[in-house]
PDB file of C-alpha atoms and ligand atoms in Angstrom:
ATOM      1  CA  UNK A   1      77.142  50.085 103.220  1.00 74.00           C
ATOM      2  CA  UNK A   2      80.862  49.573 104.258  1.00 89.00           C
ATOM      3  CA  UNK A   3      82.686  52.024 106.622  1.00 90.00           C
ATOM      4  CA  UNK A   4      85.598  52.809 105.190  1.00 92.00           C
ATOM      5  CA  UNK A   5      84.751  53.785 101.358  1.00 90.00           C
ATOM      6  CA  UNK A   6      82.373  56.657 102.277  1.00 90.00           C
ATOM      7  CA  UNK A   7      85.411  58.149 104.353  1.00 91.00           C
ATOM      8  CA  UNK A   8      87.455  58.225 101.148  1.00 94.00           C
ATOM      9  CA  UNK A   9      88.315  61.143  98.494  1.00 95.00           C
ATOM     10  CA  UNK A  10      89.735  61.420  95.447  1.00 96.00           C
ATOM     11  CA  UNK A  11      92.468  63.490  95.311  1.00 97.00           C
ATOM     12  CA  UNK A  12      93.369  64.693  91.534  1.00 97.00           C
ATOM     13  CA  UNK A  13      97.019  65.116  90.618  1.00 93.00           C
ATOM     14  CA  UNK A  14      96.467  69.051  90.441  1.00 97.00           C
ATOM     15  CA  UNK A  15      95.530  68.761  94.356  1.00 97.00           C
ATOM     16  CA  UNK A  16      91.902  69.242  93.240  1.00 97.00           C
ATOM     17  CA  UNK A  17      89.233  67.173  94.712  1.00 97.00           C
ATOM     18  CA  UNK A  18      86.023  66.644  93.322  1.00 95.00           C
ATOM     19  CA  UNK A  19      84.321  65.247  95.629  1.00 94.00           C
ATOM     20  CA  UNK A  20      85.308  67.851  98.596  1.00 96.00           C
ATOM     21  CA  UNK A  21      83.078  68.514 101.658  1.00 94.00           C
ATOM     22  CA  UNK A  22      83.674  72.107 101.790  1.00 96.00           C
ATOM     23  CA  UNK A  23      86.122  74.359  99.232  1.00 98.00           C
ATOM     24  CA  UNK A  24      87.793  77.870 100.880  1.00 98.00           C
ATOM     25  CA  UNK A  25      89.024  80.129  98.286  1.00 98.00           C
ATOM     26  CA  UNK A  26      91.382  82.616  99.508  1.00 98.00           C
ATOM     27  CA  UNK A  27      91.944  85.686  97.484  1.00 98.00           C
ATOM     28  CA  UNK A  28      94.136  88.120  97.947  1.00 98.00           C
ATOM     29  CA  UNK A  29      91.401  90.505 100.517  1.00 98.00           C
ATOM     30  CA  UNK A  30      91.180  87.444 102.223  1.00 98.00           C
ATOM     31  CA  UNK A  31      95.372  87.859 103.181  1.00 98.00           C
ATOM     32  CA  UNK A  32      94.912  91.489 103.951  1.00 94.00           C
ATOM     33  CA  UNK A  33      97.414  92.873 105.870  1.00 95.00           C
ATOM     34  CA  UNK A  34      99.483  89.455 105.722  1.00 97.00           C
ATOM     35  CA  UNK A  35     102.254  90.531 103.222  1.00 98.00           C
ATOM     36  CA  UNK A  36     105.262  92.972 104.183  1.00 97.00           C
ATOM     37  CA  UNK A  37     104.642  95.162 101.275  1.00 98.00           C
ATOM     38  CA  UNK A  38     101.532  97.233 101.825  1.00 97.00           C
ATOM     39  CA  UNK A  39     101.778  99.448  98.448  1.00 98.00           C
ATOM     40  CA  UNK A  40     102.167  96.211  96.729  1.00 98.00           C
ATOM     41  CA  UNK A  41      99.790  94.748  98.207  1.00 98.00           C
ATOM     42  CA  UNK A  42      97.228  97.842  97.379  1.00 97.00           C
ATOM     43  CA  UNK A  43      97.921  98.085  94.198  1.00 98.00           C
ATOM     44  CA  UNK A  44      97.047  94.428  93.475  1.00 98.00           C
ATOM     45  CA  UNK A  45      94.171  94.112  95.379  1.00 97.00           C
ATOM     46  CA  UNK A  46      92.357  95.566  92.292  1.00 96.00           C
ATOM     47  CA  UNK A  47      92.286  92.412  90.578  1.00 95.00           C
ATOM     48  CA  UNK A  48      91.966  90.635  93.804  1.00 98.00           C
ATOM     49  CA  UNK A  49      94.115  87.640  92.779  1.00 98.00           C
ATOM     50  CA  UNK A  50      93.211  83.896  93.760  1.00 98.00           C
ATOM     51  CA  UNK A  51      95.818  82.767  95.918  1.00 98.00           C
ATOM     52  CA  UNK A  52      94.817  79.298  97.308  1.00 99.00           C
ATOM     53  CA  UNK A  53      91.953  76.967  97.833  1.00 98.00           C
ATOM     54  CA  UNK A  54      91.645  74.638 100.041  1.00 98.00           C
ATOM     55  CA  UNK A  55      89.888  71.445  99.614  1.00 98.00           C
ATOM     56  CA  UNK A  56      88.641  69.531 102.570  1.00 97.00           C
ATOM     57  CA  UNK A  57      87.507  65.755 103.792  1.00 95.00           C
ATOM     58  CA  UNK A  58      85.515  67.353 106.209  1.00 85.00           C
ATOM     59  CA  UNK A  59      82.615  65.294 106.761  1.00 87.00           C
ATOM     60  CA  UNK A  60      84.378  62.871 108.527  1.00 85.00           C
ATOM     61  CA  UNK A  61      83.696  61.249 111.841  1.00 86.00           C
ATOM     62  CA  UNK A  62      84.563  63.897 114.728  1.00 76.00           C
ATOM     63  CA  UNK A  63      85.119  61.778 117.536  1.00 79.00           C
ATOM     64  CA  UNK A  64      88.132  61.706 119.464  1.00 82.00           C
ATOM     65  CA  UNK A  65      91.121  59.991 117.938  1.00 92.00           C
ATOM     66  CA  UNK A  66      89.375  60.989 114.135  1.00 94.00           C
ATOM     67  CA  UNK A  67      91.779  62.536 110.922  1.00 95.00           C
ATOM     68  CA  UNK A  68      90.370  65.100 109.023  1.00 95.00           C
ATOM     69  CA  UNK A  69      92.375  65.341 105.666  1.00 96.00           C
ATOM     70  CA  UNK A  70      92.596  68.475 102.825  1.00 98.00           C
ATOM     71  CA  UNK A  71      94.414  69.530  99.965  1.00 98.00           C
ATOM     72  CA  UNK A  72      95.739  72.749  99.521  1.00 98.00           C
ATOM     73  CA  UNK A  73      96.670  74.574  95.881  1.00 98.00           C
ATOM     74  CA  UNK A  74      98.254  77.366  96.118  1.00 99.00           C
ATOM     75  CA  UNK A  75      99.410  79.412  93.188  1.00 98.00           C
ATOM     76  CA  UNK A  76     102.548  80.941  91.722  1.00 98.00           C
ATOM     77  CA  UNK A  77     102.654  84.837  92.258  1.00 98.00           C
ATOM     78  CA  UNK A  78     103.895  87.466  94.446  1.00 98.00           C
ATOM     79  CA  UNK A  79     103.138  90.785  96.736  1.00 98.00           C
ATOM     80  CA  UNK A  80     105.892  92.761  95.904  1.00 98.00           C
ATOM     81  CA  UNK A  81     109.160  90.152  96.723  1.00 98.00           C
ATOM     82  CA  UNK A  82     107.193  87.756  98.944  1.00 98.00           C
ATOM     83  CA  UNK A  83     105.318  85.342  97.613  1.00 98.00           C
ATOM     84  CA  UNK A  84     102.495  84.210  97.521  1.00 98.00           C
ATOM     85  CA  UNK A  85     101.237  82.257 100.800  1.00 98.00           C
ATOM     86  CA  UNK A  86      98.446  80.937 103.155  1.00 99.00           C
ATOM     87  CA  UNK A  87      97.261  82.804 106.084  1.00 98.00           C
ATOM     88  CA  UNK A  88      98.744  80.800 108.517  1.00 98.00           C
ATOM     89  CA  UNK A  89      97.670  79.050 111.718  1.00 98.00           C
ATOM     90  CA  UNK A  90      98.197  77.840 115.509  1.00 98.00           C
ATOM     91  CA  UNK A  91      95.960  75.134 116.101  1.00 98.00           C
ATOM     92  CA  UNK A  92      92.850  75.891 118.460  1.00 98.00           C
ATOM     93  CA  UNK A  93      93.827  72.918 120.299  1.00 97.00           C
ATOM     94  CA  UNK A  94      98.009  73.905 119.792  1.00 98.00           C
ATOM     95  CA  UNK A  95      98.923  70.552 121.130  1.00 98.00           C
ATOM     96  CA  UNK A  96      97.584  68.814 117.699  1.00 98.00           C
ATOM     97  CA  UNK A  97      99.907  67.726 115.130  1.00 98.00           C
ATOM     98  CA  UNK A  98     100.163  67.391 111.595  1.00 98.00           C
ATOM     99  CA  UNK A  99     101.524  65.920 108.342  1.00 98.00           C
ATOM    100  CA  UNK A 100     101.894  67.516 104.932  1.00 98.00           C
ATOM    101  CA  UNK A 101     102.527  65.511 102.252  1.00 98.00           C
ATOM    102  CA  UNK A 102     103.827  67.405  99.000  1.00 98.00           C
ATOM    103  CA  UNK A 103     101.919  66.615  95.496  1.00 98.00           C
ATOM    104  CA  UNK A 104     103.184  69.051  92.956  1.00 98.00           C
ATOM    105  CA  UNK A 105     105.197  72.265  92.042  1.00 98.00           C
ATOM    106  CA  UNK A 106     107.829  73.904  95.167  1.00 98.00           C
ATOM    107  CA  UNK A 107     107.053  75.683  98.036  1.00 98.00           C
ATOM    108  CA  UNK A 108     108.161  75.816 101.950  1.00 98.00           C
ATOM    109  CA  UNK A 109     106.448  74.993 104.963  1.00 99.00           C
ATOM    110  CA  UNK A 110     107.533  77.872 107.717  1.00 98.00           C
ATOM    111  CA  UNK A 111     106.891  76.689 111.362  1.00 98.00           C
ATOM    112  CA  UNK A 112     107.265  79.160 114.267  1.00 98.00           C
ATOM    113  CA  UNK A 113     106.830  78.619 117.688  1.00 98.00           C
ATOM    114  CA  UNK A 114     104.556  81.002 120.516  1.00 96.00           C
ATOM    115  CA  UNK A 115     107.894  82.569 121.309  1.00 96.00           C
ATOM    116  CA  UNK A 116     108.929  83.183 117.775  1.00 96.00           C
ATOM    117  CA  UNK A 117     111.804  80.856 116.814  1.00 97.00           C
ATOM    118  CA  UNK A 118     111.200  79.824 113.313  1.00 98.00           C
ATOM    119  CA  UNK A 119     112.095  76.880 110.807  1.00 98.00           C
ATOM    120  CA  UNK A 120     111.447  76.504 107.123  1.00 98.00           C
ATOM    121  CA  UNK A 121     111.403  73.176 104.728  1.00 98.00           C
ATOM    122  CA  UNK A 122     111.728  73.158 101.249  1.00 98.00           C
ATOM    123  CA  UNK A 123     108.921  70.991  99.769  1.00 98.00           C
ATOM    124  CA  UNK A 124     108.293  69.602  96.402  1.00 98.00           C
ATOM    125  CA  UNK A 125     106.044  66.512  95.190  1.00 98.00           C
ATOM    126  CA  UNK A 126     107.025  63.467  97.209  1.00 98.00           C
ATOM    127  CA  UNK A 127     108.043  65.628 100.812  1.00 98.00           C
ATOM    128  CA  UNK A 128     106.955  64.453 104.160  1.00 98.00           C
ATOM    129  CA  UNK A 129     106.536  67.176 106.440  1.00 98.00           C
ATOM    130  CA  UNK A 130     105.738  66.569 110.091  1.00 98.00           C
ATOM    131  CA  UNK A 131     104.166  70.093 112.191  1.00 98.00           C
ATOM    132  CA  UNK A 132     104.975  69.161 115.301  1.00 98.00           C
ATOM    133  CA  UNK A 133     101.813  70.114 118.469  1.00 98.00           C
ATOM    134  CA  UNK A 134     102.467  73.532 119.588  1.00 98.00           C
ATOM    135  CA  UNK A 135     104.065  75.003 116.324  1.00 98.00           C
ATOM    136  CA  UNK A 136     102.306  77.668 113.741  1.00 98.00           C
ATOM    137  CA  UNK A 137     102.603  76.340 110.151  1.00 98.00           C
ATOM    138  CA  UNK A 138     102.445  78.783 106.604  1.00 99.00           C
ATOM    139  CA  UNK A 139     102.869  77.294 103.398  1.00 99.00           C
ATOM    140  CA  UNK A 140     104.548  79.742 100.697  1.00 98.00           C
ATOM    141  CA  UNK A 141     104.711  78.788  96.979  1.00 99.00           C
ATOM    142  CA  UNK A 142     108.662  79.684  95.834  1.00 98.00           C
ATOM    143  CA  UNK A 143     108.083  78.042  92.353  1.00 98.00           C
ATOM    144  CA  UNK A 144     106.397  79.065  88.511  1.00 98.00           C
ATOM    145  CA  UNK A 145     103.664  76.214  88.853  1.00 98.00           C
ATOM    146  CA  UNK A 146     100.898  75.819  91.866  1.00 98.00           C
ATOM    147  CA  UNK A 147     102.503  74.257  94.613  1.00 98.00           C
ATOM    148  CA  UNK A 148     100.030  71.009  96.221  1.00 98.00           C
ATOM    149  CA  UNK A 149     100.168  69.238  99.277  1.00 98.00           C
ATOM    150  CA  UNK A 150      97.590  67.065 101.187  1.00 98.00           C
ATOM    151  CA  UNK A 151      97.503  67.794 104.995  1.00 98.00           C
ATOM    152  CA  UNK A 152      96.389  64.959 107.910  1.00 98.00           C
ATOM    153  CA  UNK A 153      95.210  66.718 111.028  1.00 97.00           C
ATOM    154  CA  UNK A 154      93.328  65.389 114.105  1.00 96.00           C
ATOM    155  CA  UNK A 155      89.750  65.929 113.390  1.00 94.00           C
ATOM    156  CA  UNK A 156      89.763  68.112 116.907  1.00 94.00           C
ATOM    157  CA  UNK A 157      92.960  70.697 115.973  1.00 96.00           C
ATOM    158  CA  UNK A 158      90.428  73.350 114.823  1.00 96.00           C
ATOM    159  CA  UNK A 159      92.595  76.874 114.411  1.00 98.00           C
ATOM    160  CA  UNK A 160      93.625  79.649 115.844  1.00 98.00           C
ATOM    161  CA  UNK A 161      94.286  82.334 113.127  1.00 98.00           C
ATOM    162  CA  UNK A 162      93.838  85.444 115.388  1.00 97.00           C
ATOM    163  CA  UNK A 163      97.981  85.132 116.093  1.00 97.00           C
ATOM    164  CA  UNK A 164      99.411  85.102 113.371  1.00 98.00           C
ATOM    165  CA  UNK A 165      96.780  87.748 112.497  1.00 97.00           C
ATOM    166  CA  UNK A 166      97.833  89.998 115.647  1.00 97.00           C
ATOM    167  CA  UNK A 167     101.526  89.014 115.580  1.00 97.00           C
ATOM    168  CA  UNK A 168     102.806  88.607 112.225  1.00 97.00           C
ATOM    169  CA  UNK A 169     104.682  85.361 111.303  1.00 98.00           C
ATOM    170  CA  UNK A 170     108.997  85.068 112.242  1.00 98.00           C
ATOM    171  CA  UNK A 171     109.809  85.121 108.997  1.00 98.00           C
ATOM    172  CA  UNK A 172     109.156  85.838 105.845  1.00 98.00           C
ATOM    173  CA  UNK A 173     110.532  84.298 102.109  1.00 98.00           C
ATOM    174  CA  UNK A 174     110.921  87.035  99.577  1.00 98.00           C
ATOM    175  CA  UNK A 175     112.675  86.586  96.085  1.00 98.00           C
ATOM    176  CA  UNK A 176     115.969  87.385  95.535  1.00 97.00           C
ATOM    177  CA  UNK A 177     118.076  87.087  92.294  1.00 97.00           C
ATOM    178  CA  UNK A 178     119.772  84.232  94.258  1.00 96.00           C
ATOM    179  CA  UNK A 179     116.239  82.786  94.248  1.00 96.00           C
ATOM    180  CA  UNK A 180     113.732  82.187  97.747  1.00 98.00           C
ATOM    181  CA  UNK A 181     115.286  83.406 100.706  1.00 98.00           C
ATOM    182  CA  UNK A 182     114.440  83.328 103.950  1.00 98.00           C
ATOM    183  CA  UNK A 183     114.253  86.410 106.440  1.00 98.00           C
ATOM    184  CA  UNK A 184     113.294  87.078 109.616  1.00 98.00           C
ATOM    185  CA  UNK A 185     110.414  89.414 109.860  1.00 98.00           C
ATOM    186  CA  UNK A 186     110.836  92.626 111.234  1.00 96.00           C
ATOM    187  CA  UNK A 187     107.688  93.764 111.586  1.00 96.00           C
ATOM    188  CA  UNK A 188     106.976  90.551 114.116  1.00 97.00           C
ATOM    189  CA  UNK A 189     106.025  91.430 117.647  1.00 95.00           C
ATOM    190  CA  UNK A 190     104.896  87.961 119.699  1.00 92.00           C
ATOM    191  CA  UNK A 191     102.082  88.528 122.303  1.00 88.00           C
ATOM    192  CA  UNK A 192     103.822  87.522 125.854  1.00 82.00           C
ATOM    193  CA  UNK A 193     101.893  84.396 127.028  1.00 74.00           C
ATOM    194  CA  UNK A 194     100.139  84.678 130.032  1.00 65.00           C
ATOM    195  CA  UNK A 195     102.674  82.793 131.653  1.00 56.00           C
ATOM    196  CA  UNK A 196     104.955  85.429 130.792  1.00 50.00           C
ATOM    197  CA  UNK A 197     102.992  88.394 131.905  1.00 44.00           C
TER     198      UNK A 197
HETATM  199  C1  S6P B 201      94.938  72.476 108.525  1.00 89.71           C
HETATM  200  C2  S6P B 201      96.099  72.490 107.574  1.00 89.71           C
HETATM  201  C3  S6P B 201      95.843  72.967 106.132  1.00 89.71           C
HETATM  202  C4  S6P B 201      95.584  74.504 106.028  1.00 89.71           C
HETATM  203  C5  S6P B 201      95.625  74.992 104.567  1.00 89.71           C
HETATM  204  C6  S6P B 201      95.356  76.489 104.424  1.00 89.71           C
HETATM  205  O1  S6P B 201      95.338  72.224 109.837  1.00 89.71           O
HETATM  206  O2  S6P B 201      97.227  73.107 108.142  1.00 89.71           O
HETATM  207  O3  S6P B 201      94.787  72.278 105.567  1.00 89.71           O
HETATM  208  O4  S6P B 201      94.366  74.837 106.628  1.00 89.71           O
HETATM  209  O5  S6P B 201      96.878  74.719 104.027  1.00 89.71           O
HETATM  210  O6  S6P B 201      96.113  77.265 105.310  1.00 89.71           O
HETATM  211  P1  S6P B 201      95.393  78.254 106.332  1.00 89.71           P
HETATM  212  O7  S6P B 201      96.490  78.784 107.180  1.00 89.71           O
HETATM  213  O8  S6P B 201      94.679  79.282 105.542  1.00 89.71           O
HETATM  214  O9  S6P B 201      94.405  77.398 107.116  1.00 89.71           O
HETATM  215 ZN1   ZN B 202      97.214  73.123 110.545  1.00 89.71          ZN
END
């Protein structure tokens, strides 16, 4: 038995992958709380909406130095104006970077640091996206069709979702008839680090 070809995936052109470690389906109760509009958000939890899955190369070696790799599908639909997203993470270990790597349909990556400054990307199929170590990451579809990307992590990042939980994310892309835009969150309130306190 070789190495290499047991570490390897297939990764469909939809972003599925069939022969995944471990699938998370996140439906809308999954996000609750997450999205700006809370009536909208109510009244659609009755169908509890899919929103994304993610599939994940997860039995891969853990050592140091490792990649873990997953695709995530996210699709098209909205909470009132904002649409449709992933939780959102730090990384456990918030020095660990990433890379996205965009497979299908249009969406943005939004990156926000501890202290809350924030920067959004515009992705479709064929955008490299680097998440710097120490920078939150959300992925929001802003098109009609799923929006895909593939995402290389260190197999040690883990994540830290209790932030973004806690604080809200910087900003947040609602639709406009001028299309996606991109707003700063009011609701946000970072946690002071401990340095800061
Ligand atoms: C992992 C990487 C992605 C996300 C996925 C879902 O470091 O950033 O695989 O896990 O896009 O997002 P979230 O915020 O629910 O983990
Ligand atoms: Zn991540």
């Amino acid at each position: 038995m070789t190495y290499v070809e047991p570490l390897a995936r297939q990764v469909r052109q939809d972003g599925t992958m069939p022969s995944a470690d471990a699938v998370q389906e996140r439906r809308l109760r999954d996000l609750a709380g997450l999205f700006a509009d809370r009536d909208a958000e109510a009244r659609l939890l009755a169908h509890d909406p899919l929103v994304y899955r993610v599939f994940e190369a997860a039995a891969l070696p853990k050592e140091d130095g490792h990649l873990l790799f997953s695709t995530t599908v996210i699709e098209s639909g909205r909470v009132g104006d904002e649409y449709f997203m992933t939780k959102g993470h730090f990384h456990a270990r918030a020095d660990r970077a990433e890379l996205y790597y965009g497979l299908g349909g249009r969406g943005m990556l939004l990156l926000q640091t501890p202290e809350g400054r924030y920067e959004a990307l515009d992705m479709v199929a064929g955008t490299a996206a680097y998440v710097p170590p120490y920078w939150g990451h959300r992925t929001v579809n802003t098109g009609e069709e799923p929006f895909v990307f593939l995402a290389a992590y260190p197999a040690d990042a883990g994540y830290d979702y209790g932030t973004i939980a806690r604080d809200g994310f910087a900003a947040l892309v609602v639709a406009s008839p001028d299309g996606p835009r991109l707003i700063a969150n009011p609701a946000y309130r970072p946690t002071p680090s401990d340095d800061a306190r």
